[in-house]
Short mmCIF file of C-alpha atoms in Angstrom, two decimals:
data_model
loop_
_atom_site.label_atom_id
_atom_site.label_comp_id
_atom_site.label_asym_id
_atom_site.label_seq_id
_atom_site.Cartn_x
_atom_site.Cartn_y
_atom_site.Cartn_z
CA MET L 25 0.00 0.00 0.00
CA LYS L 26 1.39 3.38 -1.05
CA LEU L 27 1.43 5.77 1.93
CA LYS L 28 3.16 8.77 0.40
CA GLY L 29 0.61 11.49 -0.27
CA ILE L 30 -2.24 9.39 1.10
CA TYR L 31 -3.75 12.44 2.84
CA ALA L 32 -2.85 14.98 0.15
CA GLU L 33 -6.46 15.48 -0.93
CA LYS L 34 -7.96 15.19 2.54
CA SER L 35 -9.50 18.06 4.46
CA ALA L 36 -7.53 20.48 6.60
CA PHE L 37 -9.12 18.94 9.71
CA THR L 38 -7.83 15.49 8.77
CA GLN L 39 -4.35 16.79 8.03
CA LEU L 40 -4.29 18.77 11.28
CA THR L 41 -5.34 15.66 13.19
CA VAL L 42 -2.48 13.72 11.59
CA LEU L 43 -0.02 16.45 12.57
CA LEU L 44 -1.27 16.60 16.17
CA LEU L 45 -1.02 12.82 16.55
CA PHE L 46 2.54 12.87 15.26
CA ILE L 47 3.42 15.71 17.67
CA LEU L 48 1.96 13.88 20.67
CA ALA L 49 3.69 10.61 19.76
CA GLY L 50 6.94 12.39 18.94
CA ALA L 51 6.92 14.36 22.20
CA LEU L 52 6.31 11.22 24.27
CA PHE L 53 8.87 8.97 22.62
CA SER L 54 11.55 11.65 22.21
CA SER L 55 11.20 12.62 25.88
CA LEU L 56 11.75 9.02 26.93
CA ALA L 57 14.56 8.54 24.42
CA GLY L 58 16.22 11.82 25.41
CA THR L 59 16.14 10.97 29.10
CA GLY L 60 17.49 7.49 28.48
CA LEU L 61 20.25 8.73 26.19
CA VAL L 62 21.34 11.42 28.66
CA TYR L 63 21.66 8.97 31.53
CA LEU L 64 23.39 6.46 29.27
CA ILE L 65 26.04 8.99 28.19
CA HIS L 66 26.29 11.37 31.13
CA GLY L 67 25.24 9.11 33.98
CA SER L 68 23.09 10.32 36.86
CA ASP L 69 25.56 12.44 38.85
CA LEU L 70 23.59 15.62 38.14
CA PRO L 71 19.92 16.12 37.24
CA ILE L 72 19.46 16.84 33.53
CA MET L 73 18.35 20.41 34.21
CA GLU L 74 21.59 21.22 36.07
CA ASP L 75 24.04 19.88 33.49
CA PRO L 76 24.38 22.06 30.34
CA ASN L 77 25.74 19.20 28.22
CA ALA L 78 22.93 16.91 29.29
CA MET L 79 20.37 19.66 28.63
CA ARG L 80 21.70 20.28 25.13
CA LEU L 81 21.57 16.58 24.30
CA TYR L 82 18.06 16.30 25.72
CA GLN L 83 16.90 19.33 23.69
CA LEU L 84 18.47 17.91 20.55
CA VAL L 85 16.49 14.69 20.87
CA THR L 86 13.20 16.18 22.04
CA ALA L 87 13.14 19.07 19.54
CA THR L 88 13.81 16.67 16.70
CA GLY L 89 11.13 14.25 17.87
CA THR L 90 8.50 16.85 18.80
CA PHE L 91 8.91 19.34 15.95
CA LEU L 92 11.01 18.17 13.01
CA LEU L 93 9.97 14.53 12.55
CA PRO L 94 6.21 15.27 12.86
CA ALA L 95 6.61 18.04 10.27
CA LEU L 96 8.46 15.76 7.84
CA ALA L 97 6.07 12.85 8.39
CA THR L 98 2.99 15.04 7.92
CA GLY L 99 4.45 16.64 4.81
CA TRP L 100 5.24 13.21 3.38
CA LEU L 101 1.73 11.88 3.99
CA CYS L 102 -0.08 15.08 2.97
CA SER L 103 1.73 15.82 -0.29
CA HIS L 104 3.12 14.16 -3.38
CA SER L 105 6.38 16.09 -3.07
CA LEU L 106 7.88 16.87 0.32
CA ALA L 107 10.27 19.42 -1.20
CA ASP L 108 7.40 21.35 -2.80
CA TYR L 109 5.19 21.04 0.27
CA LEU L 110 7.81 22.50 2.62
CA PHE L 111 9.22 24.89 0.01
CA LEU L 112 12.75 23.58 0.45
CA LYS L 113 14.18 25.58 -2.47
CA LEU L 114 16.79 28.14 -1.40
CA PRO L 115 16.48 31.76 -2.62
CA SER L 116 19.46 32.39 -4.88
CA ASP L 117 19.71 36.19 -4.59
CA PRO L 118 22.23 37.11 -1.85
CA LYS L 119 20.42 40.44 -1.35
CA VAL L 120 17.46 38.51 0.08
CA TRP L 121 19.63 37.03 2.82
CA ILE L 122 21.32 40.35 3.61
CA LEU L 123 17.97 42.16 3.86
CA THR L 124 16.50 39.40 6.03
CA LEU L 125 19.47 39.71 8.39
CA ALA L 126 19.15 43.51 8.45
CA SER L 127 15.41 43.35 9.06
CA MET L 128 15.91 41.21 12.15
CA PHE L 129 18.45 43.70 13.50
CA PHE L 130 16.04 46.60 12.95
CA PHE L 131 13.08 44.69 14.39
CA SER L 132 14.85 43.66 17.60
CA PRO L 133 14.47 46.92 19.61
CA PHE L 134 10.72 46.99 18.98
CA THR L 135 10.22 43.38 20.10
CA THR L 136 12.27 44.19 23.21
CA LEU L 137 9.99 47.17 23.87
CA THR L 138 6.85 45.04 23.48
CA GLY L 139 8.44 42.56 25.88
CA LEU L 140 8.66 45.31 28.49
CA TRP L 141 4.96 46.10 28.00
CA ASN L 142 4.14 42.40 28.11
CA LYS L 143 5.81 41.98 31.50
CA GLU L 144 3.57 44.69 32.95
CA ILE L 145 0.38 42.81 32.09
CA ARG L 146 -1.37 41.41 35.15
CA LEU L 147 -4.29 39.01 35.14
CA PRO L 148 -7.52 39.70 37.07
CA HIS L 149 -7.51 38.75 40.76
CA PHE L 150 -9.75 35.71 40.21
CA MET L 151 -7.06 34.30 37.89
CA ALA L 152 -4.38 34.42 40.59
CA PRO L 153 -3.70 30.63 40.42
CA VAL L 154 -3.14 30.92 36.66
CA GLU L 155 -0.79 33.88 37.12
CA LYS L 156 1.15 31.96 39.77
CA TRP L 157 1.57 29.05 37.36
CA ILE L 158 2.70 31.47 34.64
CA GLN L 159 5.29 32.98 36.98
CA GLU L 160 6.56 29.52 37.90
CA GLN L 161 6.94 28.63 34.22
CA GLU L 162 8.81 31.89 33.57
CA LEU L 163 11.15 31.24 36.50
CA LEU L 164 11.82 27.70 35.32
CA ALA L 165 12.58 28.91 31.79
CA GLU L 166 14.97 31.55 33.15
CA GLN L 167 16.75 28.98 35.31
CA LEU L 168 17.17 26.55 32.41
CA THR L 169 18.44 29.31 30.14
CA GLU L 170 20.95 30.43 32.78
CA VAL L 171 22.31 26.89 33.10
CA LEU L 172 23.05 26.86 29.37
CA LEU L 173 24.37 30.41 29.05
CA ASN L 174 26.58 30.19 32.14
CA ASP L 175 28.81 27.88 30.11
CA ILE L 176 30.89 30.72 28.62
CA SER L 177 33.64 28.57 27.08
CA LEU L 178 34.11 28.71 23.31
CA VAL L 179 32.81 25.14 23.02
CA GLY L 180 29.84 26.05 25.23
CA LEU L 181 29.03 29.11 23.12
CA PHE L 182 29.23 27.12 19.89
CA SER L 183 27.10 24.32 21.39
CA ASN L 184 24.49 26.82 22.57
CA ILE L 185 24.29 28.40 19.11
CA VAL L 186 23.81 24.95 17.58
CA VAL L 187 21.03 23.99 20.00
CA ILE L 188 19.33 27.32 20.77
CA ALA L 189 19.73 28.92 17.34
CA VAL L 190 20.28 26.31 14.60
CA LEU L 191 18.25 23.44 16.03
CA ALA L 192 15.38 25.60 17.30
CA ALA L 193 15.14 27.53 14.04
CA ILE L 194 15.00 24.45 11.83
CA THR L 195 12.74 22.27 13.96
CA GLU L 196 10.24 24.97 14.96
CA GLU L 197 9.98 26.58 11.52
CA PHE L 198 9.50 23.24 9.78
CA LEU L 199 6.63 22.50 12.14
CA PHE L 200 4.89 25.86 12.49
CA ARG L 201 5.48 27.52 9.13
CA GLY L 202 6.27 24.43 7.04
CA THR L 203 3.31 22.28 8.04
CA LEU L 204 0.90 24.06 10.39
CA GLN L 205 0.73 27.25 8.32
CA ARG L 206 0.27 25.18 5.18
CA ILE L 207 -2.56 23.16 6.72
CA LEU L 208 -4.31 26.23 8.09
CA GLY L 209 -3.99 27.70 4.60
CA LYS L 210 -6.40 25.01 3.41
CA TRP L 211 -8.82 25.99 6.18
CA PHE L 212 -8.76 29.79 5.91
CA LYS L 213 -8.64 31.62 2.59
CA ASN L 214 -7.22 34.85 4.02
CA TYR L 215 -3.45 34.47 4.30
CA GLN L 216 -3.29 37.18 6.99
CA THR L 217 -5.57 35.09 9.20
CA VAL L 218 -3.44 32.01 8.61
CA ILE L 219 -0.19 33.78 9.46
CA TRP L 220 -1.48 35.34 12.69
CA ILE L 221 -3.25 32.19 13.95
CA THR L 222 -0.04 30.24 13.36
CA ALA L 223 1.94 32.94 15.18
CA ILE L 224 -0.44 32.82 18.16
CA ILE L 225 -0.08 29.03 18.39
CA PHE L 226 3.69 29.32 17.97
CA SER L 227 3.96 31.82 20.83
CA ALA L 228 1.55 29.95 23.11
CA PHE L 229 3.46 26.70 22.56
CA HIS L 230 6.48 28.13 24.40
CA LEU L 231 4.46 28.55 27.63
CA GLN L 232 6.10 31.89 28.44
CA PHE L 233 3.30 34.41 28.98
CA TYR L 234 5.58 37.37 29.73
CA GLY L 235 7.24 36.94 26.35
CA PHE L 236 4.04 36.12 24.48
CA ILE L 237 3.64 39.39 22.54
CA PRO L 238 7.21 39.75 21.19
CA ARG L 239 7.25 36.07 20.25
CA LEU L 240 3.87 36.51 18.55
CA LEU L 241 5.24 39.39 16.48
CA LEU L 242 8.34 37.41 15.55
CA GLY L 243 6.21 34.41 14.60
CA ALA L 244 4.03 36.60 12.39
CA TYR L 245 7.08 38.03 10.63
CA PHE L 246 8.46 34.53 10.07
CA GLY L 247 5.08 33.62 8.60
CA TYR L 248 5.14 36.57 6.20
CA LEU L 249 8.67 35.65 5.11
CA PHE L 250 7.46 32.13 4.35
CA PHE L 251 4.46 33.46 2.43
CA TRP L 252 6.38 36.11 0.47
CA GLY L 253 9.46 34.08 -0.31
CA LYS L 254 7.93 30.61 -0.80
CA SER L 255 10.94 29.13 0.96
CA ILE L 256 11.11 27.61 4.45
CA TRP L 257 14.74 28.70 4.71
CA LEU L 258 13.90 32.40 4.99
CA PRO L 259 12.00 32.06 8.30
CA VAL L 260 14.60 29.52 9.43
CA PHE L 261 17.36 32.06 8.78
CA ALA L 262 15.43 34.89 10.47
CA HIS L 263 14.68 32.67 13.48
CA PHE L 264 18.33 31.59 13.62
CA THR L 265 19.48 35.22 13.46
CA ASN L 266 17.18 36.28 16.30
CA ASN L 267 18.28 33.44 18.58
CA THR L 268 21.96 33.88 17.73
CA PHE L 269 21.80 37.56 18.66
CA ALA L 270 20.33 36.55 22.02
CA VAL L 271 22.84 33.77 22.72
CA ILE L 272 25.88 35.94 21.93
CA ALA L 273 24.52 38.94 23.84
CA MET L 274 23.66 36.94 26.95
CA SER L 275 26.95 34.99 26.87
CA ASN L 276 29.14 38.09 26.94
CA SER L 277 29.48 39.79 30.32
CA THR L 278 29.78 43.28 28.82
CA LEU L 279 26.84 42.94 26.43
CA LYS L 280 24.79 41.17 29.09
CA GLU L 281 24.97 44.24 31.34
CA ASN L 282 23.95 46.65 28.58
CA GLU L 283 20.35 47.69 29.26
CA TYR L 284 19.67 48.27 25.55
CA ILE L 285 20.62 44.66 24.85
CA ASN L 286 19.28 42.77 27.88
CA GLY L 287 16.00 44.68 27.74
CA GLU L 288 16.09 45.79 31.37
CA ILE L 289 15.44 49.44 30.55
CA PRO L 290 15.09 51.67 33.65
CA ALA L 291 11.94 53.77 33.97
CA ASP L 292 13.76 57.02 33.21
CA GLY L 293 15.15 55.54 29.99
CA ILE L 294 11.92 54.20 28.51
CA PHE L 295 11.09 57.35 26.55
CA VAL L 296 14.47 57.50 24.83
CA TYR L 297 14.40 53.76 24.16
CA THR L 298 10.90 54.06 22.68
CA LEU L 299 12.10 56.77 20.29
CA TRP L 300 15.06 54.60 19.28
CA ALA L 301 12.86 51.53 18.81
CA GLY L 302 10.45 53.61 16.71
CA ALA L 303 13.25 54.85 14.47
CA MET L 304 14.54 51.30 14.05
CA LEU L 305 11.01 50.11 13.27
CA ILE L 306 10.80 52.61 10.40
CA LEU L 307 14.06 51.19 9.04
CA PHE L 308 12.58 47.71 9.47
CA PHE L 309 9.58 48.55 7.29
CA LEU L 310 11.80 50.16 4.65
CA CYS L 311 13.98 47.06 4.69
CA VAL L 312 10.95 44.76 4.40
CA LYS L 313 9.62 46.81 1.47
CA LYS L 314 12.91 46.30 -0.34
CA LEU L 315 12.97 42.63 0.63
CA ARG L 316 9.45 42.06 -0.73
CA ALA L 317 10.49 43.66 -4.02
CA TYR L 318 13.39 41.25 -4.38
CA LEU L 319 11.26 38.26 -3.32
CA GLY L 320 8.52 39.25 -5.77
CA ALA L 321 11.03 39.40 -8.60
CA ALA L 322 12.46 36.04 -7.56
CA THR L 323 9.11 34.22 -7.34
CA ASN L 324 7.44 35.70 -10.46
#
């Protein structure tokens, strides 16, 4: 029985169900496999979440099993050509890559600013248990990130870029833009709706409420890059660039203390930072306009 493309003509609901089943199965088995592999290689001297090498290995296995493999399996079953389904063709114009890199640099101050606003959001009093859970998740995420970034050796920095930037960019973009956005595109005719729903799911999946808005905006931009460029590698590159900026900045003691980089802007500096972020946002839109022109020429 031929399985390739068996769900290609099925409804968006069926394809989404297939994707969700793969994600659940992948998350379960990769979590078990990751834990087993870590203890097999690193032993049990330290808990996984206190050993940066063990954490990186665990993330490698779980990210691949939860995001990448479900995306590839769904694309294989829901299309007659995986390369066409995921838009695996690389843009050939180097200007596209330069403008994508520049756009992420210009966009960064604004997402930092929205992160500051996001942190000020407080839930109603009756949702206090939910807010407590959110705060616990944020604290856990911060602790795990610190364990990784405290390894400031050259090997540690390179390993963090591989796991936090390269791995995360490929696995998450293949899942959210490569498959989920494609499936939702069968469900909703308006591409704007598709991009923003995917971005909302992408941001919510990280379970970090105080970073929800900036991650939502980033996810939307990745979605537009995928839509405009018809290549999965553009959002992958943008995602990689964003995460690499963060890893390098938070791994360097000098950069880490810079309030414009770590996002810990004091109250008396918010106005100036807002003006700077606004100016950079204008450059971002000018950059995107140029980028869309190049992408339009490349895809026509």
